[in-house]
Amino acid sequence: YKKALQSKIMDKGPDELKRLLDEATSVTEKVFKFTTDMLKKGMYNTGWDSYQTISGRYGDMVRAYENYVRDFEAMQKEKDSDLNKNYDWRKDYVANRAGEVKGYYKELLKKAKIVMNKDNYKPITGSR
């Protein structure tokens, strides 16, 4: 099942991963703005997940994307060279990298909903 998902995202190519990266950037910005706005209202997040969780997942996604780009380029070079015998192995590896990007993206979206839930916020001081 995991391989099928990786192949599906791999088949969509680099443009799909760029789109996911753009969306993740937008969501991350929204989480940071939401958290800042809540702090300005004297509220803090009491849950396990916070803006730091989102920042971490975004960083993981960026690193996975960087690795994907490097490995995708190496795969393309091997495809057109004498190293063609490594192509199938490399293609599976690149598909795994693409799957990592997608996985971090999905996790980021899931956690962002939690972080931006106002029910998870309480007053910083007891005066509210």
Tab-separated table of C-alpha atoms in Angstrom:
chain	number	residue	atom	x	y	z
A	1	TYR	CA	0.000	0.000	0.000
A	2	LYS	CA	2.793	2.420	0.945
A	3	LYS	CA	4.609	1.682	-2.310
A	4	ALA	CA	1.436	2.386	-4.288
A	5	LEU	CA	1.057	5.781	-2.622
A	6	GLN	CA	4.716	6.582	-3.245
A	7	SER	CA	4.394	5.620	-6.898
A	8	LYS	CA	1.249	7.715	-7.244
A	9	ILE	CA	2.939	10.870	-5.953
A	10	MET	CA	6.091	10.018	-7.938
A	11	ASP	CA	4.074	9.713	-11.165
A	12	LYS	CA	2.712	13.237	-10.666
A	13	GLY	CA	6.297	14.474	-10.750
A	14	PRO	CA	8.199	17.411	-9.284
A	15	ASP	CA	5.435	19.938	-10.011
A	16	GLU	CA	3.059	18.149	-7.626
A	17	LEU	CA	5.656	18.233	-4.863
A	18	LYS	CA	6.247	21.927	-5.527
A	19	ARG	CA	2.507	22.497	-5.189
A	20	LEU	CA	2.481	20.658	-1.844
A	21	LEU	CA	5.442	22.739	-0.680
A	22	ASP	CA	3.595	25.943	-1.619
A	23	GLU	CA	0.491	24.808	0.264
A	24	ALA	CA	2.550	23.802	3.308
A	25	THR	CA	4.216	27.218	3.288
A	26	SER	CA	0.816	28.915	3.232
A	27	VAL	CA	-0.533	26.755	6.071
A	28	THR	CA	2.604	27.355	8.139
A	29	GLU	CA	2.236	31.108	7.691
A	30	LYS	CA	-1.430	30.889	8.764
A	31	VAL	CA	-0.512	28.909	11.890
A	32	PHE	CA	2.149	31.432	12.865
A	33	LYS	CA	-0.244	34.344	12.312
A	34	PHE	CA	-3.028	32.603	14.240
A	35	THR	CA	-0.706	31.806	17.156
A	36	THR	CA	0.605	35.375	17.224
A	37	ASP	CA	-2.929	36.785	17.122
A	38	MET	CA	-3.969	34.528	20.010
A	39	LEU	CA	-0.937	35.605	22.037
A	40	LYS	CA	-1.833	39.251	21.451
A	41	LYS	CA	-5.266	38.452	22.889
A	42	GLY	CA	-3.592	37.026	26.000
A	43	MET	CA	-4.195	33.385	25.046
A	44	TYR	CA	-1.730	30.503	24.810
A	45	ASN	CA	-1.955	26.998	23.409
A	46	THR	CA	-2.371	24.332	26.095
A	47	GLY	CA	-2.163	21.315	23.772
A	48	TRP	CA	0.717	19.021	22.931
A	49	ASP	CA	0.946	20.453	19.442
A	50	SER	CA	1.925	24.067	18.844
A	51	TYR	CA	3.474	26.334	16.243
A	52	GLN	CA	6.711	24.480	17.043
A	53	THR	CA	5.158	21.220	15.837
A	54	ILE	CA	4.201	22.890	12.568
A	55	SER	CA	7.642	24.454	12.210
A	56	GLY	CA	9.247	21.055	12.736
A	57	ARG	CA	7.048	19.283	10.181
A	58	TYR	CA	7.640	22.073	7.676
A	59	GLY	CA	11.398	21.746	8.186
A	60	ASP	CA	11.161	17.970	7.740
A	61	MET	CA	9.160	18.470	4.557
A	62	VAL	CA	11.701	20.940	3.148
A	63	ARG	CA	14.588	18.554	3.876
A	64	ALA	CA	12.687	15.665	2.289
A	65	TYR	CA	12.003	17.818	-0.784
A	66	GLU	CA	15.690	18.757	-1.057
A	67	ASN	CA	16.626	15.064	-0.895
A	68	TYR	CA	13.978	14.247	-3.483
A	69	VAL	CA	15.340	16.860	-5.917
A	70	ARG	CA	18.918	15.560	-5.529
A	71	ASP	CA	17.893	11.937	-5.970
A	72	PHE	CA	15.532	12.719	-8.858
A	73	GLU	CA	18.388	14.393	-10.718
A	74	ALA	CA	20.685	11.435	-10.072
A	75	MET	CA	17.948	9.089	-11.312
A	76	GLN	CA	17.576	11.073	-14.540
A	77	LYS	CA	21.346	10.936	-15.140
A	78	GLU	CA	21.417	7.179	-14.541
A	79	LYS	CA	18.456	6.647	-16.852
A	80	ASP	CA	20.404	8.124	-19.770
A	81	SER	CA	23.816	6.633	-19.019
A	82	ASP	CA	25.703	3.392	-18.668
A	83	LEU	CA	24.434	3.201	-15.085
A	84	ASN	CA	20.994	2.273	-16.418
A	85	LYS	CA	21.149	-0.992	-14.463
A	86	ASN	CA	20.701	1.091	-11.283
A	87	TYR	CA	17.656	2.920	-12.638
A	88	ASP	CA	14.959	0.674	-11.141
A	89	TRP	CA	16.581	0.754	-7.720
A	90	ARG	CA	17.000	4.529	-7.920
A	91	LYS	CA	13.409	5.001	-9.095
A	92	ASP	CA	12.123	3.166	-5.995
A	93	TYR	CA	14.381	5.289	-3.832
A	94	VAL	CA	13.117	8.523	-5.416
A	95	ALA	CA	9.525	7.335	-5.007
A	96	ASN	CA	10.264	6.833	-1.310
A	97	ARG	CA	11.579	10.406	-1.092
A	98	ALA	CA	8.444	11.712	-2.798
A	99	GLY	CA	6.358	9.721	-0.333
A	100	GLU	CA	8.238	11.323	2.568
A	101	VAL	CA	7.367	14.801	1.284
A	102	LYS	CA	3.698	13.839	0.972
A	103	GLY	CA	3.718	12.230	4.435
A	104	TYR	CA	5.111	15.320	6.140
A	105	TYR	CA	2.610	17.446	4.235
A	106	LYS	CA	-0.333	15.369	5.443
A	107	GLU	CA	0.955	15.413	9.018
A	108	LEU	CA	1.451	19.187	8.862
A	109	LEU	CA	-2.152	19.699	7.726
A	110	LYS	CA	-3.514	17.429	10.444
A	111	LYS	CA	-1.521	19.144	13.193
A	112	ALA	CA	-2.340	22.633	11.859
A	113	LYS	CA	-6.046	21.978	12.418
A	114	ILE	CA	-5.302	21.112	16.043
A	115	VAL	CA	-3.047	24.126	16.600
A	116	MET	CA	-5.588	26.531	15.094
A	117	ASN	CA	-8.474	25.216	17.202
A	118	LYS	CA	-9.404	28.021	19.603
A	119	ASP	CA	-10.665	25.456	22.121
A	120	ASN	CA	-7.024	24.523	22.777
A	121	TYR	CA	-6.215	28.045	24.019
A	122	LYS	CA	-6.486	29.387	27.549
A	123	PRO	CA	-5.691	32.780	29.098
A	124	ILE	CA	-2.009	33.324	29.866
A	125	THR	CA	-2.955	34.881	33.190
A	126	GLY	CA	-5.895	34.101	35.418
A	127	SER	CA	-7.369	37.563	34.940
A	128	ARG	CA	-9.559	36.631	31.949
